[in-house]
Amino acid sequence: MIVQIIPRQSQNIQAEQASLNYLFYSSYKNQSLSPSRLNNINIDFFLPKYIDGIELNYNIDSDYIQVQDSLETISLRTSESYENIEVYRAKIIKEPSVWKQNIEFTLQISYELDQVTYEDKLQGQIVKTIPDDFLGGTIYTLIRYGQMFFEGALKTIVLALIGTLVGFVLALILAIMKLQKADTHDKKIMKILKEISNKFASLYITLFRGTPMIVQASFFWYGFGLFGDPYYCGLFVVSLNTAAYIAEILRGGIQSIDKGQSEAAYAFGMNHLQTMVYVIFPQAIKNSLPAIGNEFIVNIKDTAVLSVIGIFELFNQGRKITGMHYRQLEVYLIVALIYLFLTYTISQVLKHVEIKMNLQPLEITSSN
């Protein structure tokens, strides 16, 4: 892109009349480079001596790249044959450091047109190439694509956290439904409703625990295009999947409460709803917190399967980065370390909470 055009004489010539269509060439197979592609330079490139019959002069004031004084001849393929043109080589004499990565430069171009001298300035940027060694490549990847790794990790945490919270709310309902059993004192309609609730909850839990999350995500997104956005569809799937697992955790927590507490609550005049809300649920949820916390940790890892529907969480961001420079080992090492950092940090926080609340840690396996 042309930044400015400065005529050195007072003639009032419009910029459009003096502008030239610049085209440069990469030293790799003499591929053409438009001015906009100067922002991603990592090898030498060529500057044509003439454009439209106008002789050009170049200068770059930089410690990293310089325009050579001597002319070279390169061969360009045309529609009919090859054409030889004279060029100056813009030579990279020093690469940016791994920490700096990008160095900006200004290409100054001067030429005469109708006895008027013009100066153009094009902005460019030298981009460091990835080092060949493993350690250097890992540091380079982490620094260069740090923002992408951060965005992926943040999206992973949000998906896991919101999915776990929504799943917990749904799980409360499912746990209550599954615990419904017809009583001899119930009316017929109530018996039918309890039976339907129990069967529905059992079917739901069996269905979502018995199928992988990756299949569920593909089913809802590619089958229905749910919500028209893969992110919200993925959040929906995580919530439903988590609800099935936490429902079983809560059901076990509720059933672990001594029946004598329910009987004592009834003796104090509480009805069934009051007994569940004020006596059973608080204890069941407290006893289930370690397992629910572990389910949150599981979700941090399992959200990686949502890459199948195009959500750019941490794992999919890693895949995207590998497609940029084809160095997979360094990228996936960084992704693994970020996952390890997230899960270890959260597990330590949960352990601290368990100690404060005097809870017994409960381990669960991955839901997928």
mmCIF file of C-alpha atoms in Angstrom:
data_model
loop_
_atom_site.group_PDB
_atom_site.id
_atom_site.type_symbol
_atom_site.label_atom_id
_atom_site.label_comp_id
_atom_site.label_asym_id
_atom_site.label_seq_id
_atom_site.Cartn_x
_atom_site.Cartn_y
_atom_site.Cartn_z
ATOM 1 C CA MET A 1 0.000 0.000 0.000
ATOM 2 C CA ILE A 2 1.346 3.494 -0.917
ATOM 3 C CA VAL A 3 1.733 5.632 2.180
ATOM 4 C CA GLN A 4 2.626 8.974 0.653
ATOM 5 C CA ILE A 5 3.702 10.597 -2.608
ATOM 6 C CA ILE A 6 5.725 13.779 -2.372
ATOM 7 C CA PRO A 7 6.525 15.781 -5.547
ATOM 8 C CA ARG A 8 9.774 17.663 -5.052
ATOM 9 C CA GLN A 9 8.765 20.526 -7.328
ATOM 10 C CA SER A 10 5.811 22.823 -7.091
ATOM 11 C CA GLN A 11 3.921 21.407 -10.071
ATOM 12 C CA ASN A 12 0.398 20.452 -8.994
ATOM 13 C CA ILE A 13 0.237 16.851 -10.243
ATOM 14 C CA GLN A 14 -2.388 14.606 -8.681
ATOM 15 C CA ALA A 15 -1.203 11.526 -6.813
ATOM 16 C CA GLU A 16 -3.220 9.195 -9.027
ATOM 17 C CA GLN A 17 -1.295 10.317 -12.086
ATOM 18 C CA ALA A 18 2.095 9.656 -10.494
ATOM 19 C CA SER A 19 1.269 6.376 -8.762
ATOM 20 C CA LEU A 20 2.781 3.190 -10.125
ATOM 21 C CA ASN A 21 1.496 -0.351 -9.785
ATOM 22 C CA TYR A 22 4.359 -1.840 -7.825
ATOM 23 C CA LEU A 23 5.121 -5.511 -8.145
ATOM 24 C CA PHE A 24 8.068 -7.254 -6.524
ATOM 25 C CA TYR A 25 9.353 -10.810 -6.675
ATOM 26 C CA SER A 26 10.287 -13.381 -4.061
ATOM 27 C CA SER A 27 13.675 -15.075 -4.303
ATOM 28 C CA TYR A 28 11.756 -18.352 -4.043
ATOM 29 C CA LYS A 29 10.911 -19.287 -7.639
ATOM 30 C CA ASN A 30 10.546 -15.576 -8.493
ATOM 31 C CA GLN A 31 6.960 -15.521 -7.233
ATOM 32 C CA SER A 32 5.256 -12.149 -7.476
ATOM 33 C CA LEU A 33 4.818 -10.030 -4.343
ATOM 34 C CA SER A 34 2.244 -7.277 -4.062
ATOM 35 C CA PRO A 35 3.060 -4.345 -1.719
ATOM 36 C CA SER A 36 0.653 -5.748 0.895
ATOM 37 C CA ARG A 37 2.701 -8.947 1.104
ATOM 38 C CA LEU A 38 5.739 -7.007 2.264
ATOM 39 C CA ASN A 39 4.277 -7.396 5.753
ATOM 40 C CA ASN A 40 5.299 -11.061 5.818
ATOM 41 C CA ILE A 41 8.859 -11.230 4.532
ATOM 42 C CA ASN A 42 11.148 -14.040 5.661
ATOM 43 C CA ILE A 43 13.454 -14.460 2.627
ATOM 44 C CA ASP A 44 15.188 -12.140 0.159
ATOM 45 C CA PHE A 45 13.080 -10.487 -2.511
ATOM 46 C CA PHE A 46 13.733 -8.633 -5.770
ATOM 47 C CA LEU A 47 12.934 -5.033 -6.709
ATOM 48 C CA PRO A 48 12.550 -4.342 -10.456
ATOM 49 C CA LYS A 49 14.743 -1.602 -11.900
ATOM 50 C CA TYR A 50 11.989 -0.498 -14.287
ATOM 51 C CA ILE A 51 8.216 -0.415 -14.041
ATOM 52 C CA ASP A 52 6.274 0.768 -17.097
ATOM 53 C CA GLY A 53 9.538 2.069 -18.526
ATOM 54 C CA ILE A 54 10.233 4.264 -15.485
ATOM 55 C CA GLU A 55 13.526 3.759 -13.690
ATOM 56 C CA LEU A 56 13.200 3.301 -9.942
ATOM 57 C CA ASN A 57 15.651 3.869 -7.097
ATOM 58 C CA TYR A 58 15.299 2.025 -3.802
ATOM 59 C CA ASN A 59 16.557 2.447 -0.271
ATOM 60 C CA ILE A 60 15.892 0.632 3.023
ATOM 61 C CA ASP A 61 17.407 2.090 6.178
ATOM 62 C CA SER A 62 17.545 -0.976 8.413
ATOM 63 C CA ASP A 63 20.047 -3.187 10.241
ATOM 64 C CA TYR A 64 18.090 -6.256 9.172
ATOM 65 C CA ILE A 65 17.550 -5.782 5.433
ATOM 66 C CA GLN A 66 19.424 -3.854 2.748
ATOM 67 C CA VAL A 67 19.077 -3.192 -0.977
ATOM 68 C CA GLN A 68 22.122 -4.472 -2.852
ATOM 69 C CA ASP A 69 23.860 -2.031 -5.208
ATOM 70 C CA SER A 70 24.531 -4.549 -7.952
ATOM 71 C CA LEU A 71 21.872 -5.568 -10.453
ATOM 72 C CA GLU A 72 20.761 -9.148 -11.048
ATOM 73 C CA THR A 73 18.766 -10.674 -13.852
ATOM 74 C CA ILE A 74 15.803 -12.937 -13.179
ATOM 75 C CA SER A 75 13.585 -14.816 -15.592
ATOM 76 C CA LEU A 76 9.819 -14.409 -15.370
ATOM 77 C CA ARG A 77 7.344 -16.664 -17.092
ATOM 78 C CA THR A 78 4.834 -14.918 -19.353
ATOM 79 C CA SER A 79 1.840 -16.281 -21.231
ATOM 80 C CA GLU A 80 3.992 -17.098 -24.277
ATOM 81 C CA SER A 81 7.591 -17.455 -23.085
ATOM 82 C CA TYR A 82 10.058 -16.158 -20.513
ATOM 83 C CA GLU A 83 11.087 -12.550 -19.955
ATOM 84 C CA ASN A 84 14.349 -11.441 -18.352
ATOM 85 C CA ILE A 85 14.269 -8.333 -16.167
ATOM 86 C CA GLU A 86 16.878 -6.485 -14.157
ATOM 87 C CA VAL A 87 16.311 -6.320 -10.423
ATOM 88 C CA TYR A 88 17.917 -5.250 -7.174
ATOM 89 C CA ARG A 89 18.065 -7.790 -4.386
ATOM 90 C CA ALA A 90 16.606 -6.789 -1.011
ATOM 91 C CA LYS A 91 18.753 -9.028 1.169
ATOM 92 C CA ILE A 92 17.947 -10.048 4.741
ATOM 93 C CA ILE A 93 21.263 -9.686 6.553
ATOM 94 C CA LYS A 94 19.990 -10.483 10.063
ATOM 95 C CA GLU A 95 16.881 -12.279 11.289
ATOM 96 C CA PRO A 96 14.812 -10.976 14.197
ATOM 97 C CA SER A 97 15.395 -12.745 17.505
ATOM 98 C CA VAL A 98 13.009 -15.421 18.786
ATOM 99 C CA TRP A 99 11.740 -12.933 21.359
ATOM 100 C CA LYS A 100 11.350 -10.001 18.948
ATOM 101 C CA GLN A 101 10.039 -12.087 16.013
ATOM 102 C CA ASN A 102 8.888 -9.161 13.810
ATOM 103 C CA ILE A 103 10.923 -6.178 12.578
ATOM 104 C CA GLU A 104 9.311 -3.355 10.625
ATOM 105 C CA PHE A 105 11.073 -1.595 7.774
ATOM 106 C CA THR A 106 10.294 1.169 5.282
ATOM 107 C CA LEU A 107 11.034 0.742 1.590
ATOM 108 C CA GLN A 108 11.725 4.145 0.031
ATOM 109 C CA ILE A 109 11.182 4.418 -3.724
ATOM 110 C CA SER A 110 12.045 7.436 -5.861
ATOM 111 C CA TYR A 111 11.499 8.010 -9.570
ATOM 112 C CA GLU A 112 11.068 10.818 -12.086
ATOM 113 C CA LEU A 113 7.979 11.383 -14.166
ATOM 114 C CA ASP A 114 7.494 14.391 -16.445
ATOM 115 C CA GLN A 115 10.579 16.006 -14.923
ATOM 116 C CA VAL A 116 9.076 15.751 -11.470
ATOM 117 C CA THR A 117 10.734 13.557 -8.811
ATOM 118 C CA TYR A 118 8.459 11.525 -6.600
ATOM 119 C CA GLU A 119 9.068 9.577 -3.437
ATOM 120 C CA ASP A 120 6.914 6.692 -2.232
ATOM 121 C CA LYS A 121 7.147 4.818 1.044
ATOM 122 C CA LEU A 122 5.958 1.256 1.533
ATOM 123 C CA GLN A 123 5.779 -0.352 4.955
ATOM 124 C CA GLY A 124 7.018 -3.908 5.380
ATOM 125 C CA GLN A 125 7.830 -6.389 8.095
ATOM 126 C CA ILE A 126 10.477 -9.082 8.431
ATOM 127 C CA VAL A 127 9.052 -12.174 10.110
ATOM 128 C CA LYS A 128 11.384 -14.620 11.801
ATOM 129 C CA THR A 129 11.292 -18.159 10.472
ATOM 130 C CA ILE A 130 10.804 -20.983 12.944
ATOM 131 C CA PRO A 131 14.137 -22.348 14.251
ATOM 132 C CA ASP A 132 15.124 -25.867 13.226
ATOM 133 C CA ASP A 133 15.898 -27.072 16.746
ATOM 134 C CA PHE A 134 13.098 -28.392 18.971
ATOM 135 C CA LEU A 135 13.589 -26.017 21.921
ATOM 136 C CA GLY A 136 13.903 -22.949 19.727
ATOM 137 C CA GLY A 137 10.879 -24.031 17.701
ATOM 138 C CA THR A 138 8.825 -24.504 20.865
ATOM 139 C CA ILE A 139 9.750 -21.061 22.231
ATOM 140 C CA TYR A 140 9.098 -19.485 18.832
ATOM 141 C CA THR A 141 5.683 -21.142 18.557
ATOM 142 C CA LEU A 142 4.651 -20.148 22.072
ATOM 143 C CA ILE A 143 5.636 -16.500 21.557
ATOM 144 C CA ARG A 144 4.350 -16.100 18.012
ATOM 145 C CA TYR A 145 1.015 -17.822 18.569
ATOM 146 C CA GLY A 146 0.583 -17.053 22.261
ATOM 147 C CA GLN A 147 -2.591 -15.072 21.628
ATOM 148 C CA MET A 148 -4.181 -18.005 19.803
ATOM 149 C CA PHE A 149 -3.231 -20.419 22.587
ATOM 150 C CA PHE A 150 -4.700 -18.020 25.158
ATOM 151 C CA GLU A 151 -7.966 -17.619 23.235
ATOM 152 C CA GLY A 152 -8.275 -21.397 22.859
ATOM 153 C CA ALA A 153 -7.594 -22.010 26.563
ATOM 154 C CA LEU A 154 -10.113 -19.329 27.557
ATOM 155 C CA LYS A 155 -12.790 -20.819 25.314
ATOM 156 C CA THR A 156 -12.059 -24.277 26.748
ATOM 157 C CA ILE A 157 -12.496 -23.034 30.326
ATOM 158 C CA VAL A 158 -15.729 -21.197 29.487
ATOM 159 C CA LEU A 159 -17.194 -24.240 27.732
ATOM 160 C CA ALA A 160 -16.257 -26.528 30.623
ATOM 161 C CA LEU A 161 -17.391 -24.163 33.377
ATOM 162 C CA ILE A 162 -20.741 -23.143 31.889
ATOM 163 C CA GLY A 163 -21.385 -26.700 30.708
ATOM 164 C CA THR A 164 -20.753 -28.030 34.220
ATOM 165 C CA LEU A 165 -22.952 -25.394 35.896
ATOM 166 C CA VAL A 166 -25.854 -25.865 33.488
ATOM 167 C CA GLY A 167 -25.386 -29.618 33.671
ATOM 168 C CA PHE A 168 -25.538 -29.447 37.474
ATOM 169 C CA VAL A 169 -28.904 -27.661 37.361
ATOM 170 C CA LEU A 170 -30.288 -30.184 34.876
ATOM 171 C CA ALA A 171 -28.826 -33.012 36.950
ATOM 172 C CA LEU A 172 -30.770 -31.903 40.021
ATOM 173 C CA ILE A 173 -33.998 -32.282 38.063
ATOM 174 C CA LEU A 174 -32.931 -35.609 36.576
ATOM 175 C CA ALA A 175 -31.886 -36.989 39.977
ATOM 176 C CA ILE A 176 -35.267 -36.085 41.476
ATOM 177 C CA MET A 177 -37.086 -37.622 38.506
ATOM 178 C CA LYS A 178 -35.115 -40.859 38.724
ATOM 179 C CA LEU A 179 -35.803 -41.196 42.447
ATOM 180 C CA GLN A 180 -39.556 -40.967 41.902
ATOM 181 C CA LYS A 181 -41.271 -44.197 42.902
ATOM 182 C CA ALA A 182 -44.991 -44.817 43.033
ATOM 183 C CA ASP A 183 -46.403 -45.156 46.531
ATOM 184 C CA THR A 184 -49.449 -47.114 47.530
ATOM 185 C CA HIS A 185 -51.030 -43.903 48.834
ATOM 186 C CA ASP A 186 -50.563 -42.050 45.527
ATOM 187 C CA LYS A 187 -53.435 -41.391 43.227
ATOM 188 C CA LYS A 188 -53.431 -43.132 39.862
ATOM 189 C CA ILE A 189 -52.398 -40.017 37.899
ATOM 190 C CA MET A 190 -49.551 -39.397 40.336
ATOM 191 C CA LYS A 191 -48.350 -42.972 39.959
ATOM 192 C CA ILE A 192 -48.316 -42.569 36.168
ATOM 193 C CA LEU A 193 -46.406 -39.278 36.377
ATOM 194 C CA LYS A 194 -43.803 -40.759 38.729
ATOM 195 C CA GLU A 195 -43.366 -43.767 36.489
ATOM 196 C CA ILE A 196 -42.911 -41.540 33.411
ATOM 197 C CA SER A 197 -40.416 -39.333 35.279
ATOM 198 C CA ASN A 198 -38.379 -42.317 36.398
ATOM 199 C CA LYS A 199 -38.327 -43.907 32.935
ATOM 200 C CA PHE A 200 -37.460 -40.628 31.205
ATOM 201 C CA ALA A 201 -34.563 -39.894 33.554
ATOM 202 C CA SER A 202 -33.240 -43.455 33.235
ATOM 203 C CA LEU A 203 -33.464 -43.321 29.431
ATOM 204 C CA TYR A 204 -31.790 -39.899 29.287
ATOM 205 C CA ILE A 205 -28.913 -40.986 31.528
ATOM 206 C CA THR A 206 -28.419 -44.237 29.628
ATOM 207 C CA LEU A 207 -28.458 -42.455 26.271
ATOM 208 C CA PHE A 208 -25.975 -39.696 27.087
ATOM 209 C CA ARG A 209 -23.671 -41.884 29.186
ATOM 210 C CA GLY A 210 -23.714 -44.602 26.549
ATOM 211 C CA THR A 211 -22.706 -42.469 23.546
ATOM 212 C CA PRO A 212 -19.487 -40.449 23.066
ATOM 213 C CA MET A 213 -19.673 -36.673 23.248
ATOM 214 C CA ILE A 214 -18.075 -36.417 19.800
ATOM 215 C CA VAL A 215 -21.019 -38.355 18.328
ATOM 216 C CA GLN A 216 -23.530 -36.211 20.206
ATOM 217 C CA ALA A 217 -21.888 -32.996 18.959
ATOM 218 C CA SER A 218 -21.873 -34.241 15.360
ATOM 219 C CA PHE A 219 -25.496 -35.360 15.641
ATOM 220 C CA PHE A 220 -26.840 -32.037 16.904
ATOM 221 C CA TRP A 221 -24.662 -29.815 14.683
ATOM 222 C CA TYR A 222 -24.486 -31.647 11.368
ATOM 223 C CA GLY A 223 -27.925 -33.161 11.764
ATOM 224 C CA PHE A 224 -29.851 -30.092 12.932
ATOM 225 C CA GLY A 225 -27.445 -27.132 12.804
ATOM 226 C CA LEU A 226 -28.593 -26.376 16.332
ATOM 227 C CA PHE A 227 -28.638 -22.634 17.226
ATOM 228 C CA GLY A 228 -26.914 -21.835 13.925
ATOM 229 C CA ASP A 229 -23.607 -21.487 15.771
ATOM 230 C CA PRO A 230 -21.225 -24.358 16.575
ATOM 231 C CA TYR A 231 -20.133 -22.672 19.810
ATOM 232 C CA TYR A 232 -23.637 -22.608 21.309
ATOM 233 C CA CYS A 233 -24.331 -26.075 19.942
ATOM 234 C CA GLY A 234 -21.158 -27.334 21.630
ATOM 235 C CA LEU A 235 -22.132 -25.675 24.907
ATOM 236 C CA PHE A 236 -25.544 -27.329 24.647
ATOM 237 C CA VAL A 237 -23.938 -30.759 24.123
ATOM 238 C CA VAL A 238 -21.504 -30.364 27.031
ATOM 239 C CA SER A 239 -24.365 -29.353 29.314
ATOM 240 C CA LEU A 240 -26.566 -32.309 28.350
ATOM 241 C CA ASN A 241 -23.691 -34.770 28.576
ATOM 242 C CA THR A 242 -22.545 -33.456 31.948
ATOM 243 C CA ALA A 243 -26.087 -33.555 33.312
ATOM 244 C CA ALA A 244 -26.263 -37.312 32.770
ATOM 245 C CA TYR A 245 -23.106 -37.950 34.803
ATOM 246 C CA ILE A 246 -23.807 -35.487 37.605
ATOM 247 C CA ALA A 247 -27.375 -36.828 37.901
ATOM 248 C CA GLU A 248 -25.964 -40.216 38.887
ATOM 249 C CA ILE A 249 -23.535 -38.541 41.285
ATOM 250 C CA LEU A 250 -26.376 -36.638 42.958
ATOM 251 C CA ARG A 251 -28.619 -39.687 43.035
ATOM 252 C CA GLY A 252 -25.935 -41.566 44.911
ATOM 253 C CA GLY A 253 -25.455 -38.587 47.227
ATOM 254 C CA ILE A 254 -29.164 -38.394 48.000
ATOM 255 C CA GLN A 255 -29.469 -42.115 48.645
ATOM 256 C CA SER A 256 -26.446 -42.020 50.943
ATOM 257 C CA ILE A 257 -28.309 -39.757 53.393
ATOM 258 C CA ASP A 258 -29.650 -41.715 56.343
ATOM 259 C CA LYS A 259 -33.418 -42.255 56.142
ATOM 260 C CA GLY A 260 -33.700 -41.267 59.759
ATOM 261 C CA GLN A 261 -33.100 -37.634 58.770
ATOM 262 C CA SER A 262 -36.141 -37.673 56.497
ATOM 263 C CA GLU A 263 -38.227 -39.234 59.217
ATOM 264 C CA ALA A 264 -37.023 -36.613 61.707
ATOM 265 C CA ALA A 265 -37.946 -33.848 59.272
ATOM 266 C CA TYR A 266 -41.430 -35.309 58.830
ATOM 267 C CA ALA A 267 -41.738 -35.497 62.625
ATOM 268 C CA PHE A 268 -41.048 -31.759 62.779
ATOM 269 C CA GLY A 269 -43.952 -31.169 60.428
ATOM 270 C CA MET A 270 -42.044 -30.716 57.166
ATOM 271 C CA ASN A 271 -43.626 -31.968 53.961
ATOM 272 C CA HIS A 272 -41.696 -33.927 51.318
ATOM 273 C CA LEU A 273 -40.588 -30.853 49.334
ATOM 274 C CA GLN A 274 -39.369 -29.027 52.430
ATOM 275 C CA THR A 275 -37.497 -32.127 53.573
ATOM 276 C CA MET A 276 -35.708 -32.433 50.222
ATOM 277 C CA VAL A 277 -34.878 -28.718 49.925
ATOM 278 C CA TYR A 278 -33.780 -28.029 53.517
ATOM 279 C CA VAL A 279 -32.483 -31.389 54.745
ATOM 280 C CA ILE A 280 -31.557 -33.848 51.977
ATOM 281 C CA PHE A 281 -30.278 -31.674 49.110
ATOM 282 C CA PRO A 282 -27.782 -29.577 51.117
ATOM 283 C CA GLN A 283 -26.093 -32.690 52.488
ATOM 284 C CA ALA A 284 -26.233 -34.606 49.205
ATOM 285 C CA ILE A 285 -24.745 -31.712 47.229
ATOM 286 C CA LYS A 286 -22.001 -31.183 49.800
ATOM 287 C CA ASN A 287 -21.067 -34.863 49.728
ATOM 288 C CA SER A 288 -21.094 -34.831 45.909
ATOM 289 C CA LEU A 289 -18.958 -31.708 45.445
ATOM 290 C CA PRO A 290 -15.628 -33.561 45.026
ATOM 291 C CA ALA A 291 -17.054 -35.700 42.223
ATOM 292 C CA ILE A 292 -18.737 -32.690 40.611
ATOM 293 C CA GLY A 293 -15.428 -30.826 40.725
ATOM 294 C CA ASN A 294 -13.748 -33.780 39.065
ATOM 295 C CA GLU A 295 -16.418 -33.714 36.371
ATOM 296 C CA PHE A 296 -15.437 -30.088 35.695
ATOM 297 C CA ILE A 297 -11.817 -31.192 35.233
ATOM 298 C CA VAL A 298 -12.975 -33.976 32.919
ATOM 299 C CA ASN A 299 -14.916 -31.436 30.848
ATOM 300 C CA ILE A 300 -11.812 -29.274 30.394
ATOM 301 C CA LYS A 301 -10.157 -32.219 28.634
ATOM 302 C CA ASP A 302 -13.249 -33.569 26.902
ATOM 303 C CA THR A 303 -14.160 -30.274 25.212
ATOM 304 C CA ALA A 304 -11.346 -31.120 22.778
ATOM 305 C CA VAL A 305 -13.802 -33.376 20.941
ATOM 306 C CA LEU A 306 -15.844 -30.282 20.013
ATOM 307 C CA SER A 307 -13.199 -29.505 17.398
ATOM 308 C CA VAL A 308 -15.161 -31.922 15.209
ATOM 309 C CA ILE A 309 -17.875 -29.266 14.748
ATOM 310 C CA GLY A 310 -15.440 -26.386 14.217
ATOM 311 C CA ILE A 311 -15.163 -24.867 17.689
ATOM 312 C CA PHE A 312 -11.700 -23.379 18.088
ATOM 313 C CA GLU A 313 -11.058 -24.396 21.658
ATOM 314 C CA LEU A 314 -7.506 -25.148 22.766
ATOM 315 C CA PHE A 315 -6.997 -28.372 20.803
ATOM 316 C CA ASN A 316 -8.460 -27.021 17.572
ATOM 317 C CA GLN A 317 -6.392 -23.846 17.892
ATOM 318 C CA GLY A 318 -3.363 -26.120 18.074
ATOM 319 C CA ARG A 319 -4.438 -27.873 14.881
ATOM 320 C CA LYS A 320 -4.859 -24.506 13.195
ATOM 321 C CA ILE A 321 -1.349 -23.449 14.212
ATOM 322 C CA THR A 322 0.183 -26.683 12.909
ATOM 323 C CA GLY A 323 -1.378 -25.878 9.539
ATOM 324 C CA MET A 324 0.569 -22.598 9.494
ATOM 325 C CA HIS A 325 4.099 -23.946 9.809
ATOM 326 C CA TYR A 326 3.747 -27.764 9.791
ATOM 327 C CA ARG A 327 5.650 -28.322 13.038
ATOM 328 C CA GLN A 328 3.250 -30.506 14.996
ATOM 329 C CA LEU A 329 5.420 -31.773 17.844
ATOM 330 C CA GLU A 330 6.158 -28.320 19.299
ATOM 331 C CA VAL A 331 2.518 -27.220 19.011
ATOM 332 C CA TYR A 332 1.017 -30.282 20.663
ATOM 333 C CA LEU A 333 3.601 -30.168 23.438
ATOM 334 C CA ILE A 334 2.453 -26.625 24.256
ATOM 335 C CA VAL A 335 -1.210 -27.681 24.056
ATOM 336 C CA ALA A 336 -0.543 -30.624 26.396
ATOM 337 C CA LEU A 337 1.288 -28.414 28.893
ATOM 338 C CA ILE A 338 -1.573 -25.898 28.901
ATOM 339 C CA TYR A 339 -4.098 -28.683 29.540
ATOM 340 C CA LEU A 340 -1.864 -30.032 32.307
ATOM 341 C CA PHE A 341 -1.543 -26.584 33.861
ATOM 342 C CA LEU A 342 -5.316 -26.017 33.793
ATOM 343 C CA THR A 343 -6.264 -29.402 35.220
ATOM 344 C CA TYR A 344 -3.533 -29.424 37.864
ATOM 345 C CA THR A 345 -4.324 -25.878 39.029
ATOM 346 C CA ILE A 346 -8.052 -26.550 39.265
ATOM 347 C CA SER A 347 -7.495 -29.878 41.027
ATOM 348 C CA GLN A 348 -5.347 -28.151 43.641
ATOM 349 C CA VAL A 349 -8.035 -25.515 44.182
ATOM 350 C CA LEU A 350 -10.676 -28.237 44.565
ATOM 351 C CA LYS A 351 -8.506 -30.143 47.035
ATOM 352 C CA HIS A 352 -8.136 -26.987 49.099
ATOM 353 C CA VAL A 353 -11.918 -26.557 49.095
ATOM 354 C CA GLU A 354 -12.399 -30.199 50.093
ATOM 355 C CA ILE A 355 -10.042 -29.782 53.044
ATOM 356 C CA LYS A 356 -11.802 -26.606 54.170
ATOM 357 C CA MET A 357 -15.206 -28.303 53.944
ATOM 358 C CA ASN A 358 -13.908 -31.596 55.353
ATOM 359 C CA LEU A 359 -15.058 -33.529 52.302
ATOM 360 C CA GLN A 360 -13.970 -36.982 51.183
ATOM 361 C CA PRO A 361 -12.394 -36.804 47.680
ATOM 362 C CA LEU A 362 -14.187 -38.939 45.109
ATOM 363 C CA GLU A 363 -12.416 -39.915 41.888
ATOM 364 C CA ILE A 364 -14.316 -40.443 38.649
ATOM 365 C CA THR A 365 -13.146 -41.430 35.203
ATOM 366 C CA SER A 366 -13.508 -39.468 31.978
ATOM 367 C CA SER A 367 -17.016 -39.316 30.599
ATOM 368 C CA ASN A 368 -15.622 -39.945 27.121
#
